[in-house]
mmCIF file with all atom_site columns, C-alpha atoms in Angstrom:
data_model
loop_
_atom_site.group_PDB
_atom_site.id
_atom_site.type_symbol
_atom_site.label_atom_id
_atom_site.label_alt_id
_atom_site.label_comp_id
_atom_site.label_asym_id
_atom_site.label_entity_id
_atom_site.label_seq_id
_atom_site.pdbx_PDB_ins_code
_atom_site.Cartn_x
_atom_site.Cartn_y
_atom_site.Cartn_z
_atom_site.occupancy
_atom_site.B_iso_or_equiv
_atom_site.pdbx_formal_charge
_atom_site.auth_seq_id
_atom_site.auth_comp_id
_atom_site.auth_asym_id
_atom_site.auth_atom_id
_atom_site.pdbx_PDB_model_num
ATOM 1   C CA . UNK A 1 1   ? -48.876  -38.582 -2.002  1.00 0.00 ? 368 UNK A CA 1
ATOM 2   C CA . UNK A 1 2   ? -49.379  -37.185 -5.457  1.00 0.00 ? 369 UNK A CA 1
ATOM 3   C CA . UNK A 1 3   ? -49.671  -33.562 -6.384  1.00 0.00 ? 370 UNK A CA 1
ATOM 4   C CA . UNK A 1 4   ? -53.434  -33.980 -6.870  1.00 0.00 ? 371 UNK A CA 1
ATOM 5   C CA . UNK A 1 5   ? -54.197  -34.676 -3.189  1.00 0.00 ? 372 UNK A CA 1
ATOM 6   C CA . UNK A 1 6   ? -54.589  -31.920 -0.639  1.00 0.00 ? 373 UNK A CA 1
ATOM 7   C CA . UNK A 1 7   ? -51.711  -31.716 1.821   1.00 0.00 ? 374 UNK A CA 1
ATOM 8   C CA . UNK A 1 8   ? -52.933  -30.785 5.300   1.00 0.00 ? 375 UNK A CA 1
ATOM 9   C CA . UNK A 1 9   ? -50.922  -29.249 8.135   1.00 0.00 ? 376 UNK A CA 1
ATOM 10  C CA . UNK A 1 10  ? -51.346  -32.573 9.923   1.00 0.00 ? 377 UNK A CA 1
ATOM 11  C CA . UNK A 1 11  ? -49.635  -34.358 7.005   1.00 0.00 ? 378 UNK A CA 1
ATOM 12  C CA . UNK A 1 12  ? -46.672  -32.000 7.241   1.00 0.00 ? 379 UNK A CA 1
ATOM 13  C CA . UNK A 1 13  ? -46.500  -32.339 11.030  1.00 0.00 ? 380 UNK A CA 1
ATOM 14  C CA . UNK A 1 14  ? -46.664  -36.128 10.834  1.00 0.00 ? 381 UNK A CA 1
ATOM 15  C CA . UNK A 1 15  ? -43.802  -36.175 8.351   1.00 0.00 ? 382 UNK A CA 1
ATOM 16  C CA . UNK A 1 16  ? -41.732  -33.848 10.557  1.00 0.00 ? 383 UNK A CA 1
ATOM 17  C CA . UNK A 1 17  ? -42.405  -36.051 13.582  1.00 0.00 ? 384 UNK A CA 1
ATOM 18  C CA . UNK A 1 18  ? -41.620  -39.288 11.756  1.00 0.00 ? 385 UNK A CA 1
ATOM 19  C CA . UNK A 1 19  ? -38.313  -38.146 10.272  1.00 0.00 ? 386 UNK A CA 1
ATOM 20  C CA . UNK A 1 20  ? -36.989  -36.759 13.591  1.00 0.00 ? 387 UNK A CA 1
ATOM 21  C CA . UNK A 1 21  ? -37.125  -33.102 12.567  1.00 0.00 ? 388 UNK A CA 1
ATOM 22  C CA . UNK A 1 22  ? -39.377  -32.105 15.482  1.00 0.00 ? 389 UNK A CA 1
ATOM 23  C CA . UNK A 1 23  ? -36.978  -33.726 17.966  1.00 0.00 ? 390 UNK A CA 1
ATOM 24  C CA . UNK A 1 24  ? -34.000  -31.984 16.358  1.00 0.00 ? 391 UNK A CA 1
ATOM 25  C CA . UNK A 1 25  ? -35.765  -28.591 16.489  1.00 0.00 ? 392 UNK A CA 1
ATOM 26  C CA . UNK A 1 26  ? -36.800  -29.201 20.105  1.00 0.00 ? 393 UNK A CA 1
ATOM 27  C CA . UNK A 1 27  ? -33.167  -29.958 21.001  1.00 0.00 ? 394 UNK A CA 1
ATOM 28  C CA . UNK A 1 28  ? -31.996  -26.755 19.283  1.00 0.00 ? 395 UNK A CA 1
ATOM 29  C CA . UNK A 1 29  ? -34.580  -24.739 21.227  1.00 0.00 ? 396 UNK A CA 1
ATOM 30  C CA . UNK A 1 30  ? -33.524  -26.329 24.532  1.00 0.00 ? 397 UNK A CA 1
ATOM 31  C CA . UNK A 1 31  ? -29.844  -25.687 23.815  1.00 0.00 ? 398 UNK A CA 1
ATOM 32  C CA . UNK A 1 32  ? -30.526  -22.061 22.916  1.00 0.00 ? 399 UNK A CA 1
ATOM 33  C CA . UNK A 1 33  ? -32.570  -21.626 26.112  1.00 0.00 ? 400 UNK A CA 1
ATOM 34  C CA . UNK A 1 34  ? -29.709  -23.110 28.148  1.00 0.00 ? 401 UNK A CA 1
ATOM 35  C CA . UNK A 1 35  ? -27.300  -20.687 26.472  1.00 0.00 ? 402 UNK A CA 1
ATOM 36  C CA . UNK A 1 36  ? -29.565  -17.687 27.173  1.00 0.00 ? 403 UNK A CA 1
ATOM 37  C CA . UNK A 1 37  ? -27.529  -15.809 29.811  1.00 0.00 ? 404 UNK A CA 1
ATOM 38  C CA . UNK A 1 38  ? -30.222  -13.188 30.355  1.00 0.00 ? 405 UNK A CA 1
ATOM 39  C CA . UNK A 1 39  ? -32.773  -15.887 31.194  1.00 0.00 ? 406 UNK A CA 1
ATOM 40  C CA . UNK A 1 40  ? -30.304  -17.597 33.550  1.00 0.00 ? 407 UNK A CA 1
ATOM 41  C CA . UNK A 1 41  ? -29.370  -14.363 35.332  1.00 0.00 ? 408 UNK A CA 1
ATOM 42  C CA . UNK A 1 42  ? -32.973  -13.265 35.754  1.00 0.00 ? 409 UNK A CA 1
ATOM 43  C CA . UNK A 1 43  ? -33.913  -16.660 37.183  1.00 0.00 ? 410 UNK A CA 1
ATOM 44  C CA . UNK A 1 44  ? -30.969  -16.539 39.623  1.00 0.00 ? 411 UNK A CA 1
ATOM 45  C CA . UNK A 1 45  ? -31.980  -13.021 40.765  1.00 0.00 ? 412 UNK A CA 1
ATOM 46  C CA . UNK A 1 46  ? -35.558  -14.176 41.272  1.00 0.00 ? 413 UNK A CA 1
ATOM 47  C CA . UNK A 1 47  ? -34.349  -17.073 43.425  1.00 0.00 ? 414 UNK A CA 1
ATOM 48  C CA . UNK A 1 48  ? -32.008  -14.836 45.438  1.00 0.00 ? 415 UNK A CA 1
ATOM 49  C CA . UNK A 1 49  ? -34.833  -12.352 46.069  1.00 0.00 ? 416 UNK A CA 1
ATOM 50  C CA . UNK A 1 50  ? -37.456  -14.988 46.796  1.00 0.00 ? 417 UNK A CA 1
ATOM 51  C CA . UNK A 1 51  ? -39.586  -14.722 49.893  1.00 0.00 ? 418 UNK A CA 1
ATOM 52  C CA . UNK A 1 52  ? -38.966  -18.399 50.613  1.00 0.00 ? 419 UNK A CA 1
ATOM 53  C CA . UNK A 1 53  ? -35.199  -18.048 50.930  1.00 0.00 ? 420 UNK A CA 1
ATOM 54  C CA . UNK A 1 54  ? -35.323  -14.668 52.667  1.00 0.00 ? 421 UNK A CA 1
ATOM 55  C CA . UNK A 1 55  ? -37.817  -15.650 55.349  1.00 0.00 ? 422 UNK A CA 1
ATOM 56  C CA . UNK A 1 56  ? -36.476  -16.231 58.849  1.00 0.00 ? 423 UNK A CA 1
ATOM 57  C CA . UNK A 1 57  ? -36.296  -19.923 59.609  1.00 0.00 ? 424 UNK A CA 1
ATOM 58  C CA . UNK A 1 58  ? -35.565  -20.888 55.998  1.00 0.00 ? 425 UNK A CA 1
ATOM 59  C CA . UNK A 1 59  ? -32.212  -22.285 57.078  1.00 0.00 ? 426 UNK A CA 1
ATOM 60  C CA . UNK A 1 60  ? -33.990  -24.779 59.347  1.00 0.00 ? 427 UNK A CA 1
ATOM 61  C CA . UNK A 1 61  ? -36.063  -26.236 56.467  1.00 0.00 ? 428 UNK A CA 1
ATOM 62  C CA . UNK A 1 62  ? -35.001  -29.318 54.572  1.00 0.00 ? 429 UNK A CA 1
ATOM 63  C CA . UNK A 1 63  ? -33.762  -29.025 51.009  1.00 0.00 ? 430 UNK A CA 1
ATOM 64  C CA . UNK A 1 64  ? -36.938  -30.703 49.840  1.00 0.00 ? 431 UNK A CA 1
ATOM 65  C CA . UNK A 1 65  ? -39.162  -28.216 51.706  1.00 0.00 ? 432 UNK A CA 1
ATOM 66  C CA . UNK A 1 66  ? -37.176  -25.265 50.328  1.00 0.00 ? 433 UNK A CA 1
ATOM 67  C CA . UNK A 1 67  ? -37.290  -26.658 46.803  1.00 0.00 ? 434 UNK A CA 1
ATOM 68  C CA . UNK A 1 68  ? -41.060  -27.241 46.946  1.00 0.00 ? 435 UNK A CA 1
ATOM 69  C CA . UNK A 1 69  ? -41.672  -23.748 48.359  1.00 0.00 ? 436 UNK A CA 1
ATOM 70  C CA . UNK A 1 70  ? -39.370  -22.145 45.748  1.00 0.00 ? 437 UNK A CA 1
ATOM 71  C CA . UNK A 1 71  ? -41.078  -24.062 43.000  1.00 0.00 ? 438 UNK A CA 1
ATOM 72  C CA . UNK A 1 72  ? -44.490  -22.907 44.164  1.00 0.00 ? 439 UNK A CA 1
ATOM 73  C CA . UNK A 1 73  ? -43.309  -19.281 44.299  1.00 0.00 ? 440 UNK A CA 1
ATOM 74  C CA . UNK A 1 74  ? -41.223  -19.077 41.119  1.00 0.00 ? 441 UNK A CA 1
ATOM 75  C CA . UNK A 1 75  ? -42.490  -21.755 38.729  1.00 0.00 ? 442 UNK A CA 1
ATOM 76  C CA . UNK A 1 76  ? -45.097  -19.615 36.961  1.00 0.00 ? 443 UNK A CA 1
ATOM 77  C CA . UNK A 1 77  ? -42.979  -16.477 36.401  1.00 0.00 ? 444 UNK A CA 1
ATOM 78  C CA . UNK A 1 78  ? -39.926  -18.501 35.302  1.00 0.00 ? 445 UNK A CA 1
ATOM 79  C CA . UNK A 1 79  ? -41.981  -20.619 32.895  1.00 0.00 ? 446 UNK A CA 1
ATOM 80  C CA . UNK A 1 80  ? -43.589  -17.458 31.480  1.00 0.00 ? 447 UNK A CA 1
ATOM 81  C CA . UNK A 1 81  ? -40.116  -15.999 30.793  1.00 0.00 ? 448 UNK A CA 1
ATOM 82  C CA . UNK A 1 82  ? -38.965  -19.260 29.216  1.00 0.00 ? 449 UNK A CA 1
ATOM 83  C CA . UNK A 1 83  ? -42.114  -19.448 27.101  1.00 0.00 ? 450 UNK A CA 1
ATOM 84  C CA . UNK A 1 84  ? -41.582  -15.893 25.887  1.00 0.00 ? 451 UNK A CA 1
ATOM 85  C CA . UNK A 1 85  ? -37.973  -16.742 24.994  1.00 0.00 ? 452 UNK A CA 1
ATOM 86  C CA . UNK A 1 86  ? -39.073  -19.848 23.091  1.00 0.00 ? 453 UNK A CA 1
ATOM 87  C CA . UNK A 1 87  ? -41.601  -17.848 21.078  1.00 0.00 ? 454 UNK A CA 1
ATOM 88  C CA . UNK A 1 88  ? -38.931  -15.265 20.268  1.00 0.00 ? 455 UNK A CA 1
ATOM 89  C CA . UNK A 1 89  ? -36.722  -18.086 18.958  1.00 0.00 ? 456 UNK A CA 1
ATOM 90  C CA . UNK A 1 90  ? -39.554  -19.626 16.930  1.00 0.00 ? 457 UNK A CA 1
ATOM 91  C CA . UNK A 1 91  ? -40.624  -16.314 15.409  1.00 0.00 ? 458 UNK A CA 1
ATOM 92  C CA . UNK A 1 92  ? -37.089  -15.053 14.704  1.00 0.00 ? 459 UNK A CA 1
ATOM 93  C CA . UNK A 1 93  ? -37.053  -14.465 10.954  1.00 0.00 ? 460 UNK A CA 1
ATOM 94  C CA . UNK A 1 94  ? -33.257  -14.693 10.788  1.00 0.00 ? 461 UNK A CA 1
ATOM 95  C CA . UNK A 1 95  ? -32.436  -17.603 13.065  1.00 0.00 ? 462 UNK A CA 1
ATOM 96  C CA . UNK A 1 96  ? -34.320  -20.661 14.203  1.00 0.00 ? 463 UNK A CA 1
ATOM 97  C CA . UNK A 1 97  ? -37.673  -19.273 13.048  1.00 0.00 ? 464 UNK A CA 1
ATOM 98  C CA . UNK A 1 98  ? -36.371  -18.997 9.508   1.00 0.00 ? 465 UNK A CA 1
ATOM 99  C CA . UNK A 1 99  ? -35.034  -22.550 9.715   1.00 0.00 ? 466 UNK A CA 1
ATOM 100 C CA . UNK A 1 100 ? -38.431  -23.808 10.924  1.00 0.00 ? 467 UNK A CA 1
ATOM 101 C CA . UNK A 1 101 ? -40.287  -22.000 8.123   1.00 0.00 ? 468 UNK A CA 1
ATOM 102 C CA . UNK A 1 102 ? -37.926  -23.281 5.467   1.00 0.00 ? 469 UNK A CA 1
ATOM 103 C CA . UNK A 1 103 ? -38.115  -26.842 6.836   1.00 0.00 ? 470 UNK A CA 1
ATOM 104 C CA . UNK A 1 104 ? -41.923  -26.818 6.886   1.00 0.00 ? 471 UNK A CA 1
ATOM 105 C CA . UNK A 1 105 ? -42.005  -25.402 3.352   1.00 0.00 ? 472 UNK A CA 1
ATOM 106 C CA . UNK A 1 106 ? -39.503  -28.006 2.117   1.00 0.00 ? 473 UNK A CA 1
ATOM 107 C CA . UNK A 1 107 ? -41.550  -30.879 3.608   1.00 0.00 ? 474 UNK A CA 1
ATOM 108 C CA . UNK A 1 108 ? -44.787  -29.459 2.188   1.00 0.00 ? 475 UNK A CA 1
ATOM 109 C CA . UNK A 1 109 ? -43.199  -29.211 -1.248  1.00 0.00 ? 476 UNK A CA 1
ATOM 110 C CA . UNK A 1 110 ? -41.868  -32.757 -1.003  1.00 0.00 ? 477 UNK A CA 1
ATOM 111 C CA . UNK A 1 111 ? -45.311  -34.087 -0.021  1.00 0.00 ? 478 UNK A CA 1
ATOM 112 C CA . UNK A 1 112 ? -47.161  -32.110 -2.681  1.00 0.00 ? 479 UNK A CA 1
ATOM 113 C CA . UNK A 1 113 ? -44.648  -32.691 -5.471  1.00 0.00 ? 480 UNK A CA 1
ATOM 114 C CA . UNK A 1 114 ? -43.947  -28.971 -5.923  1.00 0.00 ? 481 UNK A CA 1
ATOM 115 C CA . UNK A 1 115 ? -40.650  -27.173 -6.294  1.00 0.00 ? 482 UNK A CA 1
ATOM 116 C CA . UNK A 1 116 ? -39.530  -24.924 -3.426  1.00 0.00 ? 483 UNK A CA 1
ATOM 117 C CA . UNK A 1 117 ? -39.674  -22.076 -2.684  1.00 0.00 ? 484 UNK A CA 1
ATOM 118 C CA . UNK A 1 118 ? -43.421  -21.586 -2.841  1.00 0.00 ? 485 UNK A CA 1
ATOM 119 C CA . UNK A 1 119 ? -43.205  -18.015 -1.619  1.00 0.00 ? 486 UNK A CA 1
ATOM 120 C CA . UNK A 1 120 ? -40.404  -15.563 -2.337  1.00 0.00 ? 487 UNK A CA 1
ATOM 121 C CA . UNK A 1 121 ? -38.382  -14.808 0.769   1.00 0.00 ? 488 UNK A CA 1
ATOM 122 C CA . UNK A 1 122 ? -37.786  -11.219 1.861   1.00 0.00 ? 489 UNK A CA 1
ATOM 123 C CA . UNK A 1 123 ? -34.122  -11.609 0.920   1.00 0.00 ? 490 UNK A CA 1
ATOM 124 C CA . UNK A 1 124 ? -35.129  -12.475 -2.656  1.00 0.00 ? 491 UNK A CA 1
ATOM 125 C CA . UNK A 1 125 ? -36.605  -9.032  -3.426  1.00 0.00 ? 492 UNK A CA 1
ATOM 126 C CA . UNK A 1 126 ? -35.806  -7.932  -6.950  1.00 0.00 ? 493 UNK A CA 1
ATOM 127 C CA . UNK A 1 127 ? -34.727  -4.315  -7.166  1.00 0.00 ? 494 UNK A CA 1
ATOM 128 C CA . UNK A 1 128 ? -35.853  -2.389  -10.229 1.00 0.00 ? 495 UNK A CA 1
ATOM 129 C CA . UNK A 1 129 ? -33.747  0.374   -11.766 1.00 0.00 ? 496 UNK A CA 1
ATOM 130 C CA . UNK A 1 130 ? -34.964  3.894   -10.965 1.00 0.00 ? 497 UNK A CA 1
ATOM 131 C CA . UNK A 1 131 ? -36.275  4.461   -14.492 1.00 0.00 ? 498 UNK A CA 1
ATOM 132 C CA . UNK A 1 132 ? -38.459  1.349   -14.274 1.00 0.00 ? 499 UNK A CA 1
ATOM 133 C CA . UNK A 1 133 ? -39.808  2.451   -10.895 1.00 0.00 ? 500 UNK A CA 1
ATOM 134 C CA . UNK A 1 134 ? -40.666  5.881   -12.333 1.00 0.00 ? 501 UNK A CA 1
ATOM 135 C CA . UNK A 1 135 ? -42.382  4.253   -15.327 1.00 0.00 ? 502 UNK A CA 1
ATOM 136 C CA . UNK A 1 136 ? -44.421  2.013   -13.017 1.00 0.00 ? 503 UNK A CA 1
ATOM 137 C CA . UNK A 1 137 ? -45.514  5.006   -10.909 1.00 0.00 ? 504 UNK A CA 1
ATOM 138 C CA . UNK A 1 138 ? -46.529  6.940   -14.022 1.00 0.00 ? 505 UNK A CA 1
ATOM 139 C CA . UNK A 1 139 ? -48.533  3.961   -15.349 1.00 0.00 ? 506 UNK A CA 1
ATOM 140 C CA . UNK A 1 140 ? -50.240  3.655   -11.972 1.00 0.00 ? 507 UNK A CA 1
ATOM 141 C CA . UNK A 1 141 ? -51.226  7.339   -12.011 1.00 0.00 ? 508 UNK A CA 1
ATOM 142 C CA . UNK A 1 142 ? -52.583  7.041   -15.572 1.00 0.00 ? 509 UNK A CA 1
ATOM 143 C CA . UNK A 1 143 ? -54.645  4.030   -14.533 1.00 0.00 ? 510 UNK A CA 1
ATOM 144 C CA . UNK A 1 144 ? -55.975  5.916   -11.468 1.00 0.00 ? 511 UNK A CA 1
ATOM 145 C CA . UNK A 1 145 ? -57.088  8.791   -13.729 1.00 0.00 ? 512 UNK A CA 1
ATOM 146 C CA . UNK A 1 146 ? -58.904  6.364   -16.045 1.00 0.00 ? 513 UNK A CA 1
ATOM 147 C CA . UNK A 1 147 ? -60.648  4.754   -13.051 1.00 0.00 ? 514 UNK A CA 1
ATOM 148 C CA . UNK A 1 148 ? -61.757  8.162   -11.775 1.00 0.00 ? 515 UNK A CA 1
ATOM 149 C CA . UNK A 1 149 ? -63.252  8.986   -15.187 1.00 0.00 ? 516 UNK A CA 1
ATOM 150 C CA . UNK A 1 150 ? -65.143  5.676   -15.224 1.00 0.00 ? 517 UNK A CA 1
ATOM 151 C CA . UNK A 1 151 ? -66.404  6.265   -11.676 1.00 0.00 ? 518 UNK A CA 1
ATOM 152 C CA . UNK A 1 152 ? -67.625  9.768   -12.499 1.00 0.00 ? 519 UNK A CA 1
ATOM 153 C CA . UNK A 1 153 ? -69.575  8.383   -15.483 1.00 0.00 ? 520 UNK A CA 1
ATOM 154 C CA . UNK A 1 154 ? -71.212  5.701   -13.350 1.00 0.00 ? 521 UNK A CA 1
ATOM 155 C CA . UNK A 1 155 ? -72.012  8.135   -10.525 1.00 0.00 ? 522 UNK A CA 1
ATOM 156 C CA . UNK A 1 156 ? -74.402  10.021  -12.786 1.00 0.00 ? 523 UNK A CA 1
ATOM 157 C CA . UNK A 1 157 ? -76.345  6.794   -13.389 1.00 0.00 ? 524 UNK A CA 1
ATOM 158 C CA . UNK A 1 158 ? -76.900  6.101   -9.691  1.00 0.00 ? 525 UNK A CA 1
ATOM 159 C CA . UNK A 1 159 ? -80.078  7.245   -7.979  1.00 0.00 ? 526 UNK A CA 1
ATOM 160 C CA . UNK A 1 160 ? -79.964  8.615   -4.479  1.00 0.00 ? 527 UNK A CA 1
ATOM 161 C CA . UNK A 1 161 ? -81.955  6.984   -1.709  1.00 0.00 ? 528 UNK A CA 1
ATOM 162 C CA . UNK A 1 162 ? -84.207  10.049  -1.486  1.00 0.00 ? 529 UNK A CA 1
ATOM 163 C CA . UNK A 1 163 ? -85.013  9.815   -5.223  1.00 0.00 ? 530 UNK A CA 1
ATOM 164 C CA . UNK A 1 164 ? -85.851  6.145   -4.845  1.00 0.00 ? 531 UNK A CA 1
ATOM 165 C CA . UNK A 1 165 ? -87.985  6.795   -1.769  1.00 0.00 ? 532 UNK A CA 1
ATOM 166 C CA . UNK A 1 166 ? -89.856  9.606   -3.540  1.00 0.00 ? 533 UNK A CA 1
ATOM 167 C CA . UNK A 1 167 ? -90.676  7.230   -6.407  1.00 0.00 ? 534 UNK A CA 1
ATOM 168 C CA . UNK A 1 168 ? -91.818  4.571   -3.963  1.00 0.00 ? 535 UNK A CA 1
ATOM 169 C CA . UNK A 1 169 ? -89.189  2.087   -5.102  1.00 0.00 ? 536 UNK A CA 1
ATOM 170 C CA . UNK A 1 170 ? -87.161  1.963   -1.883  1.00 0.00 ? 537 UNK A CA 1
ATOM 171 C CA . UNK A 1 171 ? -87.914  -1.092  0.190   1.00 0.00 ? 538 UNK A CA 1
ATOM 172 C CA . UNK A 1 172 ? -86.366  -2.431  3.339   1.00 0.00 ? 539 UNK A CA 1
ATOM 173 C CA . UNK A 1 173 ? -84.807  -5.868  3.577   1.00 0.00 ? 540 UNK A CA 1
ATOM 174 C CA . UNK A 1 174 ? -88.161  -7.514  4.324   1.00 0.00 ? 541 UNK A CA 1
ATOM 175 C CA . UNK A 1 175 ? -89.538  -6.300  1.006   1.00 0.00 ? 542 UNK A CA 1
ATOM 176 C CA . UNK A 1 176 ? -91.909  -3.772  2.581   1.00 0.00 ? 543 UNK A CA 1
ATOM 177 C CA . UNK A 1 177 ? -92.018  -0.152  1.531   1.00 0.00 ? 544 UNK A CA 1
ATOM 178 C CA . UNK A 1 178 ? -89.918  2.136   3.749   1.00 0.00 ? 545 UNK A CA 1
ATOM 179 C CA . UNK A 1 179 ? -92.852  4.440   4.398   1.00 0.00 ? 546 UNK A CA 1
ATOM 180 C CA . UNK A 1 180 ? -94.728  1.625   6.160   1.00 0.00 ? 547 UNK A CA 1
ATOM 181 C CA . UNK A 1 181 ? -94.363  1.899   9.958   1.00 0.00 ? 548 UNK A CA 1
ATOM 182 C CA . UNK A 1 182 ? -92.250  -0.896  11.472  1.00 0.00 ? 549 UNK A CA 1
ATOM 183 C CA . UNK A 1 183 ? -94.711  -1.469  14.345  1.00 0.00 ? 550 UNK A CA 1
ATOM 184 C CA . UNK A 1 184 ? -98.405  -0.656  14.626  1.00 0.00 ? 551 UNK A CA 1
ATOM 185 C CA . UNK A 1 185 ? -99.304  2.404   16.697  1.00 0.00 ? 552 UNK A CA 1
ATOM 186 C CA . UNK A 1 186 ? -101.242 1.892   19.926  1.00 0.00 ? 553 UNK A CA 1
ATOM 187 C CA . UNK A 1 187 ? -104.716 3.360   19.901  1.00 0.00 ? 554 UNK A CA 1
ATOM 188 C CA . UNK A 1 188 ? -104.569 4.403   23.596  1.00 0.00 ? 555 UNK A CA 1
#
């Protein structure tokens, strides 16, 4: 694809899928979930405190019956915790999330023929010396003063709604004069 064609998110995704990047990222996410001790411990506690295992007669059930009952009880809350953990990994601006962003940007640049990085990263912030910062603030204040002067000049040229209405030049959006009633009065 040349730099003249529009690169869509689907193009980037297709490239990531075809070159194995999606599978590699998925594997990293799975491995990080497996290594998440907090997630493991919480899941174990939930199983230990489950109604299924703590109900009298549970010891008489088959493993399959216990597993099915546990799954029915705990599947949704455990998957919600896992989903939350995955999103934290994906959105982490220092870890896997940063890697995902940089990979997507690199593939987009490759497809569009541009040079990365497209956007400066937060770590690439250029610090100005204090004198330059002071000069920039002063210039900004001078510009604000000039804008205020311009606005005060233009304010005197504006007519108020009441002035326009008194002259009969105020109309509503339908083009009718504002002193025309919106609905006819009943003669009752």
